mmCIF file of C-alpha atoms and ligand atoms in Angstrom:
data_model
loop_
_atom_site.group_PDB
_atom_site.id
_atom_site.type_symbol
_atom_site.label_atom_id
_atom_site.label_comp_id
_atom_site.label_asym_id
_atom_site.label_seq_id
_atom_site.Cartn_x
_atom_site.Cartn_y
_atom_site.Cartn_z
ATOM 1 C CA UNK A 1 -17.994 -2.773 -8.942
ATOM 2 C CA UNK A 2 -16.673 -5.274 -8.411
ATOM 3 C CA UNK A 3 -16.171 -5.015 -3.786
ATOM 4 C CA UNK A 4 -16.422 -2.817 -1.723
ATOM 5 C CA UNK A 5 -13.957 -3.544 0.653
ATOM 6 C CA UNK A 6 -12.908 -0.007 1.588
ATOM 7 C CA UNK A 7 -13.295 3.297 0.058
ATOM 8 C CA UNK A 8 -10.678 2.598 -2.545
ATOM 9 C CA UNK A 9 -12.713 0.157 -4.059
ATOM 10 C CA UNK A 10 -14.560 3.472 -5.258
ATOM 11 C CA UNK A 11 -13.207 4.749 -8.850
ATOM 12 C CA UNK A 12 -14.826 8.226 -8.818
ATOM 13 C CA UNK A 13 -15.782 9.734 -5.211
ATOM 14 C CA UNK A 14 -17.499 12.566 -7.252
ATOM 15 C CA UNK A 15 -19.926 10.230 -9.144
ATOM 16 C CA UNK A 16 -21.003 7.866 -6.728
ATOM 17 C CA UNK A 17 -21.280 10.255 -4.371
ATOM 18 C CA UNK A 18 -23.662 11.971 -7.192
ATOM 19 C CA UNK A 19 -26.172 9.042 -8.093
ATOM 20 C CA UNK A 20 -26.381 8.687 -4.439
ATOM 21 C CA UNK A 21 -28.032 12.031 -4.113
ATOM 22 C CA UNK A 22 -30.034 11.021 -6.862
ATOM 23 C CA UNK A 23 -30.970 7.205 -5.323
ATOM 24 C CA UNK A 24 -32.275 9.816 -2.670
ATOM 25 C CA UNK A 25 -34.529 11.861 -4.878
ATOM 26 C CA UNK A 26 -36.134 8.746 -6.376
ATOM 27 C CA UNK A 27 -35.501 5.598 -4.275
ATOM 28 C CA UNK A 28 -36.934 2.590 -6.266
ATOM 29 C CA UNK A 29 -35.634 3.634 -9.929
ATOM 30 C CA UNK A 30 -33.398 0.460 -10.292
ATOM 31 C CA UNK A 31 -36.259 -1.950 -8.848
ATOM 32 C CA UNK A 32 -36.120 -3.963 -11.003
ATOM 33 C CA UNK A 33 -31.534 -4.537 -11.305
ATOM 34 C CA UNK A 34 -31.623 -6.847 -7.354
ATOM 35 C CA UNK A 35 -34.488 -9.343 -8.753
ATOM 36 C CA UNK A 36 -33.624 -12.576 -7.785
ATOM 37 C CA UNK A 37 -30.901 -11.486 -6.197
ATOM 38 C CA UNK A 38 -29.810 -12.369 -2.404
ATOM 39 C CA UNK A 39 -28.165 -11.007 0.418
ATOM 40 C CA UNK A 40 -26.526 -12.416 2.751
ATOM 41 C CA UNK A 41 -26.075 -10.054 6.294
ATOM 42 C CA UNK A 42 -23.108 -11.488 8.529
ATOM 43 C CA UNK A 43 -23.110 -10.199 11.945
ATOM 44 C CA UNK A 44 -20.467 -11.018 14.316
ATOM 45 C CA UNK A 45 -21.589 -8.195 16.084
ATOM 46 C CA UNK A 46 -24.304 -5.816 17.711
ATOM 47 C CA UNK A 47 -25.540 -3.090 14.864
ATOM 48 C CA UNK A 48 -29.118 -0.893 14.779
ATOM 49 C CA UNK A 49 -28.062 1.517 10.910
ATOM 50 C CA UNK A 50 -25.904 -0.925 9.270
ATOM 51 C CA UNK A 51 -28.277 -3.885 9.984
ATOM 52 C CA UNK A 52 -31.448 -1.831 8.996
ATOM 53 C CA UNK A 53 -30.212 0.453 6.834
ATOM 54 C CA UNK A 54 -28.668 -2.320 4.095
ATOM 55 C CA UNK A 55 -31.159 -4.162 4.232
ATOM 56 C CA UNK A 56 -33.654 -1.072 3.140
ATOM 57 C CA UNK A 57 -31.163 -0.468 0.451
ATOM 58 C CA UNK A 58 -31.129 -3.778 -1.204
ATOM 59 C CA UNK A 59 -34.891 -4.491 -0.675
ATOM 60 C CA UNK A 60 -35.134 -0.623 -2.504
ATOM 61 C CA UNK A 61 -32.926 -2.532 -5.414
ATOM 62 C CA UNK A 62 -35.612 -5.083 -4.653
ATOM 63 C CA UNK A 63 -32.976 -7.626 -3.558
ATOM 64 C CA UNK A 64 -34.307 -10.808 -0.924
ATOM 65 C CA UNK A 65 -32.071 -10.191 2.069
ATOM 66 C CA UNK A 66 -30.928 -12.741 4.473
ATOM 67 C CA UNK A 67 -30.067 -12.567 8.278
ATOM 68 C CA UNK A 68 -27.476 -14.487 10.483
ATOM 69 C CA UNK A 69 -25.877 -13.004 13.434
ATOM 70 C CA UNK A 70 -22.891 -15.447 14.193
ATOM 71 C CA UNK A 71 -22.150 -13.798 17.597
ATOM 72 C CA UNK A 72 -25.312 -15.565 18.950
ATOM 73 C CA UNK A 73 -27.420 -18.210 15.776
ATOM 74 C CA UNK A 74 -24.478 -19.359 14.306
ATOM 75 C CA UNK A 75 -22.069 -22.579 14.138
ATOM 76 C CA UNK A 76 -18.737 -20.893 16.139
ATOM 77 C CA UNK A 77 -16.507 -20.721 12.424
ATOM 78 C CA UNK A 78 -12.601 -21.815 12.925
ATOM 79 C CA UNK A 79 -10.602 -19.517 11.060
ATOM 80 C CA UNK A 80 -6.911 -21.044 11.796
ATOM 81 C CA UNK A 81 -5.290 -23.347 8.906
ATOM 82 C CA UNK A 82 -4.440 -27.386 9.612
ATOM 83 C CA UNK A 83 -6.837 -27.078 13.355
ATOM 84 C CA UNK A 84 -7.705 -30.244 15.479
ATOM 85 C CA UNK A 85 -10.924 -28.882 15.939
ATOM 86 C CA UNK A 86 -11.763 -30.377 19.125
ATOM 87 C CA UNK A 87 -12.202 -27.405 21.255
ATOM 88 C CA UNK A 88 -14.963 -24.412 20.547
ATOM 89 C CA UNK A 89 -15.390 -24.421 17.418
ATOM 90 C CA UNK A 90 -17.239 -26.176 14.979
ATOM 91 C CA UNK A 91 -17.339 -25.347 11.469
ATOM 92 C CA UNK A 92 -14.187 -24.034 9.112
ATOM 93 C CA UNK A 93 -13.855 -20.698 7.386
ATOM 94 C CA UNK A 94 -13.536 -22.720 3.686
ATOM 95 C CA UNK A 95 -16.950 -25.101 4.486
ATOM 96 C CA UNK A 96 -19.225 -21.921 5.813
ATOM 97 C CA UNK A 97 -17.819 -19.455 3.243
ATOM 98 C CA UNK A 98 -18.443 -22.165 0.082
ATOM 99 C CA UNK A 99 -21.644 -22.910 0.983
ATOM 100 C CA UNK A 100 -23.310 -19.088 1.311
ATOM 101 C CA UNK A 101 -21.737 -18.205 -0.955
ATOM 102 C CA UNK A 102 -24.353 -20.734 -2.600
ATOM 103 C CA UNK A 103 -27.014 -19.824 -1.248
ATOM 104 C CA UNK A 104 -26.339 -14.980 -1.709
ATOM 105 C CA UNK A 105 -24.995 -13.365 -4.843
ATOM 106 C CA UNK A 106 -23.501 -10.995 -1.736
ATOM 107 C CA UNK A 107 -22.387 -11.228 0.911
ATOM 108 C CA UNK A 108 -22.208 -8.337 4.109
ATOM 109 C CA UNK A 109 -19.961 -8.644 6.474
ATOM 110 C CA UNK A 110 -19.626 -6.872 10.825
ATOM 111 C CA UNK A 111 -16.516 -8.051 12.175
ATOM 112 C CA UNK A 112 -14.652 -5.831 14.440
ATOM 113 C CA UNK A 113 -10.895 -6.323 15.929
ATOM 114 C CA UNK A 114 -10.033 -8.114 18.982
ATOM 115 C CA UNK A 115 -8.565 -5.022 19.853
ATOM 116 C CA UNK A 116 -5.769 -7.429 21.984
ATOM 117 C CA UNK A 117 -3.591 -9.400 18.387
ATOM 118 C CA UNK A 118 -3.220 -5.674 16.233
ATOM 119 C CA UNK A 119 -1.929 -7.875 13.305
ATOM 120 C CA UNK A 120 -4.293 -10.522 12.997
ATOM 121 C CA UNK A 121 -7.085 -7.088 13.396
ATOM 122 C CA UNK A 122 -4.541 -5.494 10.830
ATOM 123 C CA UNK A 123 -4.542 -8.699 8.382
ATOM 124 C CA UNK A 124 -8.568 -8.448 8.078
ATOM 125 C CA UNK A 125 -8.575 -11.866 8.525
ATOM 126 C CA UNK A 126 -12.588 -12.486 8.793
ATOM 127 C CA UNK A 127 -13.042 -10.369 5.857
ATOM 128 C CA UNK A 128 -10.087 -11.450 3.319
ATOM 129 C CA UNK A 129 -10.866 -15.517 4.332
ATOM 130 C CA UNK A 130 -14.394 -14.743 3.696
ATOM 131 C CA UNK A 131 -13.105 -13.812 -0.209
ATOM 132 C CA UNK A 132 -10.605 -16.461 -0.441
ATOM 133 C CA UNK A 133 -13.062 -19.522 0.341
ATOM 134 C CA UNK A 134 -16.214 -17.599 -0.365
ATOM 135 C CA UNK A 135 -16.943 -17.217 -4.483
ATOM 136 C CA UNK A 136 -18.757 -13.623 -4.738
ATOM 137 C CA UNK A 137 -18.527 -10.702 -4.381
ATOM 138 C CA UNK A 138 -18.589 -8.873 -0.561
ATOM 139 C CA UNK A 139 -19.115 -5.907 0.825
ATOM 140 C CA UNK A 140 -17.633 -4.653 4.386
ATOM 141 C CA UNK A 141 -19.827 -4.283 7.404
ATOM 142 C CA UNK A 142 -17.243 -2.889 9.488
ATOM 143 C CA UNK A 143 -13.838 -4.728 9.676
ATOM 144 C CA UNK A 144 -11.412 -4.193 11.544
ATOM 145 C CA UNK A 145 -9.804 -1.754 10.638
ATOM 146 C CA UNK A 146 -12.360 0.149 7.880
ATOM 147 C CA UNK A 147 -16.342 0.985 8.010
ATOM 148 C CA UNK A 148 -15.791 2.330 4.824
ATOM 149 C CA UNK A 149 -19.952 2.692 4.535
ATOM 150 C CA UNK A 150 -19.832 4.994 6.956
ATOM 151 C CA UNK A 151 -17.929 7.097 5.422
ATOM 152 C CA UNK A 152 -19.581 7.791 2.111
ATOM 153 C CA UNK A 153 -22.509 7.981 4.243
ATOM 154 C CA UNK A 154 -19.894 10.939 5.674
ATOM 155 C CA UNK A 155 -18.937 12.230 2.425
ATOM 156 C CA UNK A 156 -22.890 12.369 1.372
ATOM 157 C CA UNK A 157 -24.104 14.447 4.129
ATOM 158 C CA UNK A 158 -20.821 16.469 3.924
ATOM 159 C CA UNK A 159 -21.448 17.220 0.043
ATOM 160 C CA UNK A 160 -25.503 17.757 1.109
ATOM 161 C CA UNK A 161 -24.551 20.734 3.962
ATOM 162 C CA UNK A 162 -21.644 22.457 3.110
ATOM 163 C CA UNK A 163 -21.902 26.301 2.153
ATOM 164 C CA UNK A 164 -18.435 26.989 1.476
ATOM 165 C CA UNK A 165 -16.855 25.021 -2.389
ATOM 166 C CA UNK A 166 -13.476 23.573 0.191
ATOM 167 C CA UNK A 167 -15.054 23.433 3.972
ATOM 168 C CA UNK A 168 -12.962 22.887 6.866
ATOM 169 C CA UNK A 169 -13.540 19.550 8.654
ATOM 170 C CA UNK A 170 -12.441 18.443 12.435
ATOM 171 C CA UNK A 171 -12.152 15.467 13.251
ATOM 172 C CA UNK A 172 -11.978 14.991 16.789
ATOM 173 C CA UNK A 173 -11.498 11.834 19.879
ATOM 174 C CA UNK A 174 -13.363 12.049 22.661
ATOM 175 C CA UNK A 175 -13.598 10.049 25.677
ATOM 176 C CA UNK A 176 -15.138 6.780 26.176
ATOM 177 C CA UNK A 177 -14.890 4.461 28.866
ATOM 178 C CA UNK A 178 -14.870 1.646 26.044
ATOM 179 C CA UNK A 179 -11.510 0.099 23.876
ATOM 180 C CA UNK A 180 -12.914 0.777 20.632
ATOM 181 C CA UNK A 181 -12.048 0.571 17.222
ATOM 182 C CA UNK A 182 -10.075 2.520 14.795
ATOM 183 C CA UNK A 183 -12.010 1.564 12.114
ATOM 184 C CA UNK A 184 -14.400 4.724 11.256
ATOM 185 C CA UNK A 185 -11.432 6.970 12.007
ATOM 186 C CA UNK A 186 -9.742 4.892 9.616
ATOM 187 C CA UNK A 187 -12.172 5.163 6.676
ATOM 188 C CA UNK A 188 -13.869 9.161 7.518
ATOM 189 C CA UNK A 189 -9.760 10.266 7.673
ATOM 190 C CA UNK A 190 -9.041 8.290 4.500
ATOM 191 C CA UNK A 191 -12.300 9.710 2.681
ATOM 192 C CA UNK A 192 -11.593 13.389 3.475
ATOM 193 C CA UNK A 193 -8.196 12.997 2.303
ATOM 194 C CA UNK A 194 -10.066 12.398 -0.806
ATOM 195 C CA UNK A 195 -12.078 14.652 -0.717
ATOM 196 C CA UNK A 196 -12.038 18.698 -1.049
ATOM 197 C CA UNK A 197 -11.725 20.012 2.164
ATOM 198 C CA UNK A 198 -9.697 21.919 4.364
ATOM 199 C CA UNK A 199 -9.142 18.309 6.962
ATOM 200 C CA UNK A 200 -7.487 18.407 10.260
ATOM 201 C CA UNK A 201 -7.314 15.822 13.092
ATOM 202 C CA UNK A 202 -7.242 16.820 16.900
ATOM 203 C CA UNK A 203 -6.805 14.092 19.798
ATOM 204 C CA UNK A 204 -4.612 13.828 22.905
ATOM 205 C CA UNK A 205 -0.993 13.086 22.455
ATOM 206 C CA UNK A 206 -0.065 9.491 22.507
ATOM 207 C CA UNK A 207 -3.793 9.117 20.348
ATOM 208 C CA UNK A 208 -2.544 8.695 17.031
ATOM 209 C CA UNK A 209 -3.916 6.764 14.101
ATOM 210 C CA UNK A 210 -2.170 3.911 12.365
ATOM 211 C CA UNK A 211 0.577 6.025 10.260
ATOM 212 C CA UNK A 212 -0.446 5.091 6.404
ATOM 213 C CA UNK A 213 -3.870 5.938 7.141
ATOM 214 C CA UNK A 214 -2.877 9.527 8.688
ATOM 215 C CA UNK A 215 -0.328 10.153 6.181
ATOM 216 C CA UNK A 216 0.346 13.934 6.054
ATOM 217 C CA UNK A 217 -2.449 14.998 7.643
ATOM 218 C CA UNK A 218 -2.331 17.373 9.830
ATOM 219 C CA UNK A 219 -2.709 16.342 13.521
ATOM 220 C CA UNK A 220 -3.377 19.435 15.957
ATOM 221 C CA UNK A 221 -3.055 18.523 20.273
ATOM 222 C CA UNK A 222 -4.793 21.463 20.877
ATOM 223 C CA UNK A 223 -8.329 20.589 20.590
ATOM 224 C CA UNK A 224 -9.966 24.776 20.748
ATOM 225 C CA UNK A 225 -6.992 25.431 18.265
ATOM 226 C CA UNK A 226 -8.316 22.804 15.934
ATOM 227 C CA UNK A 227 -12.082 23.753 15.785
ATOM 228 C CA UNK A 228 -11.674 27.154 15.191
ATOM 229 C CA UNK A 229 -13.081 27.884 11.668
ATOM 230 C CA UNK A 230 -14.524 24.835 11.467
ATOM 231 C CA UNK A 231 -17.527 24.053 9.060
ATOM 232 C CA UNK A 232 -17.351 20.253 10.336
ATOM 233 C CA UNK A 233 -16.899 18.886 13.775
ATOM 234 C CA UNK A 234 -16.407 14.559 13.303
ATOM 235 C CA UNK A 235 -15.942 13.058 16.426
ATOM 236 C CA UNK A 236 -15.047 9.670 17.487
ATOM 237 C CA UNK A 237 -13.500 7.562 20.030
ATOM 238 C CA UNK A 238 -10.156 5.071 19.810
ATOM 239 C CA UNK A 239 -8.941 3.085 21.871
ATOM 240 C CA UNK A 240 -5.071 3.977 22.122
ATOM 241 C CA UNK A 241 -3.358 2.168 18.896
ATOM 242 C CA UNK A 242 0.690 2.484 19.340
ATOM 243 C CA UNK A 243 -0.504 0.914 22.783
ATOM 244 C CA UNK A 244 -3.120 -0.939 21.530
ATOM 245 C CA UNK A 245 -6.415 -1.688 21.999
ATOM 246 C CA UNK A 246 -5.821 0.927 25.103
ATOM 247 C CA UNK A 247 -8.137 2.931 27.149
ATOM 248 C CA UNK A 248 -4.751 5.080 28.385
ATOM 249 C CA UNK A 249 -6.723 8.258 28.738
ATOM 250 C CA UNK A 250 -10.361 9.098 29.462
ATOM 251 C CA UNK A 251 -9.616 13.027 29.580
ATOM 252 C CA UNK A 252 -13.654 14.459 29.993
ATOM 253 C CA UNK A 253 -12.802 18.336 29.140
ATOM 254 C CA UNK A 254 -12.107 16.192 25.124
ATOM 255 C CA UNK A 255 -15.818 15.968 25.442
ATOM 256 C CA UNK A 256 -18.229 18.122 22.596
ATOM 257 C CA UNK A 257 -20.011 20.811 24.444
ATOM 258 C CA UNK A 258 -21.043 24.521 23.534
ATOM 259 C CA UNK A 259 -17.198 25.801 24.748
ATOM 260 C CA UNK A 260 -15.857 23.492 22.258
ATOM 261 C CA UNK A 261 -18.223 25.100 19.111
ATOM 262 C CA UNK A 262 -18.390 28.599 20.336
ATOM 263 C CA UNK A 263 -14.822 28.855 18.117
ATOM 264 C CA UNK A 264 -16.727 27.163 14.788
ATOM 265 C CA UNK A 265 -18.166 28.444 11.873
ATOM 266 C CA UNK A 266 -21.550 27.299 13.365
ATOM 267 C CA UNK A 267 -20.010 24.295 12.611
ATOM 268 C CA UNK A 268 -22.959 20.794 11.821
ATOM 269 C CA UNK A 269 -21.701 18.174 14.845
ATOM 270 C CA UNK A 270 -21.373 14.422 13.369
ATOM 271 C CA UNK A 271 -21.119 11.326 14.639
ATOM 272 C CA UNK A 272 -21.866 7.689 13.442
ATOM 273 C CA UNK A 273 -23.889 6.618 15.954
ATOM 274 C CA UNK A 274 -24.271 4.471 18.621
ATOM 275 C CA UNK A 275 -23.682 7.755 20.930
ATOM 276 C CA UNK A 276 -22.635 8.034 24.787
ATOM 277 C CA UNK A 277 -24.974 11.342 25.904
ATOM 278 C CA UNK A 278 -22.357 12.866 28.212
ATOM 279 C CA UNK A 279 -19.634 11.438 27.406
ATOM 280 C CA UNK A 280 -18.504 11.670 24.156
ATOM 281 C CA UNK A 281 -21.256 14.948 23.356
ATOM 282 C CA UNK A 282 -23.352 16.838 25.922
ATOM 283 C CA UNK A 283 -27.155 16.723 25.101
ATOM 284 C CA UNK A 284 -26.622 20.939 24.175
ATOM 285 C CA UNK A 285 -24.856 20.027 21.267
ATOM 286 C CA UNK A 286 -26.253 16.656 19.979
ATOM 287 C CA UNK A 287 -29.615 17.889 20.757
ATOM 288 C CA UNK A 288 -29.186 21.622 19.641
ATOM 289 C CA UNK A 289 -29.813 22.624 15.335
ATOM 290 C CA UNK A 290 -26.068 22.110 15.066
ATOM 291 C CA UNK A 291 -26.135 18.317 15.209
ATOM 292 C CA UNK A 292 -27.376 16.128 11.957
ATOM 293 C CA UNK A 293 -26.450 12.448 13.168
ATOM 294 C CA UNK A 294 -29.565 11.556 11.544
ATOM 295 C CA UNK A 295 -29.247 12.968 8.526
ATOM 296 C CA UNK A 296 -25.686 11.067 8.368
ATOM 297 C CA UNK A 297 -28.152 7.880 9.250
ATOM 298 C CA UNK A 298 -30.436 7.770 6.609
ATOM 299 C CA UNK A 299 -27.445 8.419 4.506
ATOM 300 C CA UNK A 300 -26.278 4.991 5.249
ATOM 301 C CA UNK A 301 -29.201 3.745 3.209
ATOM 302 C CA UNK A 302 -28.507 5.500 -0.095
ATOM 303 C CA UNK A 303 -24.656 5.116 0.752
ATOM 304 C CA UNK A 304 -25.306 1.349 0.432
ATOM 305 C CA UNK A 305 -28.183 1.464 -2.534
ATOM 306 C CA UNK A 306 -25.786 2.929 -4.273
ATOM 307 C CA UNK A 307 -22.817 0.509 -3.777
ATOM 308 C CA UNK A 308 -25.411 -2.358 -3.682
ATOM 309 C CA UNK A 309 -26.287 -1.196 -6.894
ATOM 310 C CA UNK A 310 -22.560 -0.298 -8.632
ATOM 311 C CA UNK A 311 -22.429 -4.607 -7.835
ATOM 312 C CA UNK A 312 -25.373 -5.643 -8.995
ATOM 313 C CA UNK A 313 -24.580 -3.963 -12.458
ATOM 314 C CA UNK A 314 -20.938 -5.549 -12.421
ATOM 315 C CA UNK A 315 -22.302 -9.314 -11.519
ATOM 316 C CA UNK A 316 -24.751 -8.805 -14.899
HETATM 317 N N1 SUO B 401 -20.037 0.826 14.146
HETATM 318 C C1 SUO B 401 -20.683 2.762 14.731
HETATM 319 C C2 SUO B 401 -19.554 2.191 15.522
HETATM 320 C C3 SUO B 401 -19.518 0.410 16.414
HETATM 321 C C4 SUO B 401 -17.876 0.963 17.371
HETATM 322 N N2 SUO B 401 -18.887 1.744 18.496
HETATM 323 C C5 SUO B 401 -19.134 0.828 19.711
HETATM 324 O O1 SUO B 401 -18.868 -0.501 19.627
HETATM 325 C C6 SUO B 401 -19.864 1.476 20.769
HETATM 326 C C7 SUO B 401 -19.886 0.566 22.170
HETATM 327 C C8 SUO B 401 -20.314 0.957 23.730
HETATM 328 O O2 SUO B 401 -20.349 2.897 23.481
HETATM 329 O O3 SUO B 401 -20.074 0.192 24.206
HETATM 330 C C9 SUO B 401 -17.149 1.447 16.787
HETATM 331 O O4 SUO B 401 -17.065 1.833 17.333
HETATM 332 O O5 SUO B 401 -16.569 1.233 16.299
HETATM 333 N N1 CP B 402 -23.193 4.164 12.841
HETATM 334 C C1 CP B 402 -23.214 2.510 12.863
HETATM 335 O O1 CP B 402 -22.755 1.783 12.042
HETATM 336 O O2 CP B 402 -24.329 2.024 12.963
HETATM 337 P P1 CP B 402 -24.668 0.182 13.771
HETATM 338 O O3 CP B 402 -23.099 -0.049 14.146
HETATM 339 O O4 CP B 402 -25.857 0.177 14.824
HETATM 340 O O5 CP B 402 -24.828 -0.424 12.005
#
């Protein structure tokens, strides 16, 4: 694997999921592979799971890890070409990406969307500028439109827990007070389209994701109808895509409670975390045996580890 920007960088999905599950059983089997290699983790936004699981994955491969928070302790970066830099930005991406590439063999980046400038977000300008001006492989740790490490962890989790050959998986929107990105929902959708599952999306009318992502995936506007006989309920809020970045609906009847779970086939409840309790999901569901959110978060380590392993093998 040359880089990991999107799940399209995965050639053989079955193979990578199986390999991640093997790494979970023997996480130190390749601790020589990353010896004397360094990964730089660049954060423009907060993180708990991605930051810790990616570090853990790198360490289990014998790599060194360096971390920088652009929001807090780096110089303000300029991304536009030809700007007269007499304002708030201090350093241009051209130098920053080239310099970081001197110190790191792999660069991993978290950079959320603006949710105000749709065109800029869709262009993935942060990720693509690092790719353009850096000289080492890039790993996406959640960008404006994609969270492929999360989607791979989700695929591992569903593979481990499914009880039938072709489970029914539902992606459900749930309310949230703030405008949230589409990245998790986009990557999960693309992942389910590649897996052998019966996949349905449910959300209030008007909350359609980018049609270039959803393609021909069935969309059911009635949440209860969508949940019938489901084996996995994957919940996520996203802000409006058409009225870009707006919160136009906060309907609490979409919050996942026992009432919704009752029509499923004893479904597992999934969420990428962090989750707002009693807004996205009621305590009674996330505290029940149906919830697999901790197993899902654990799989973030093996998702990152299999990706880093493959990039390291490509570097050799
Ligand atoms: N990496 C997992 C999710 C990150 C982000 N959630 C958030 O920003 C939650 C913020 C809050 O609840 O205040 C998202 O939805 O893409
Ligand atoms: N799921 C996830 O990416 O969590 P963090 O935002 O805490 O990294």
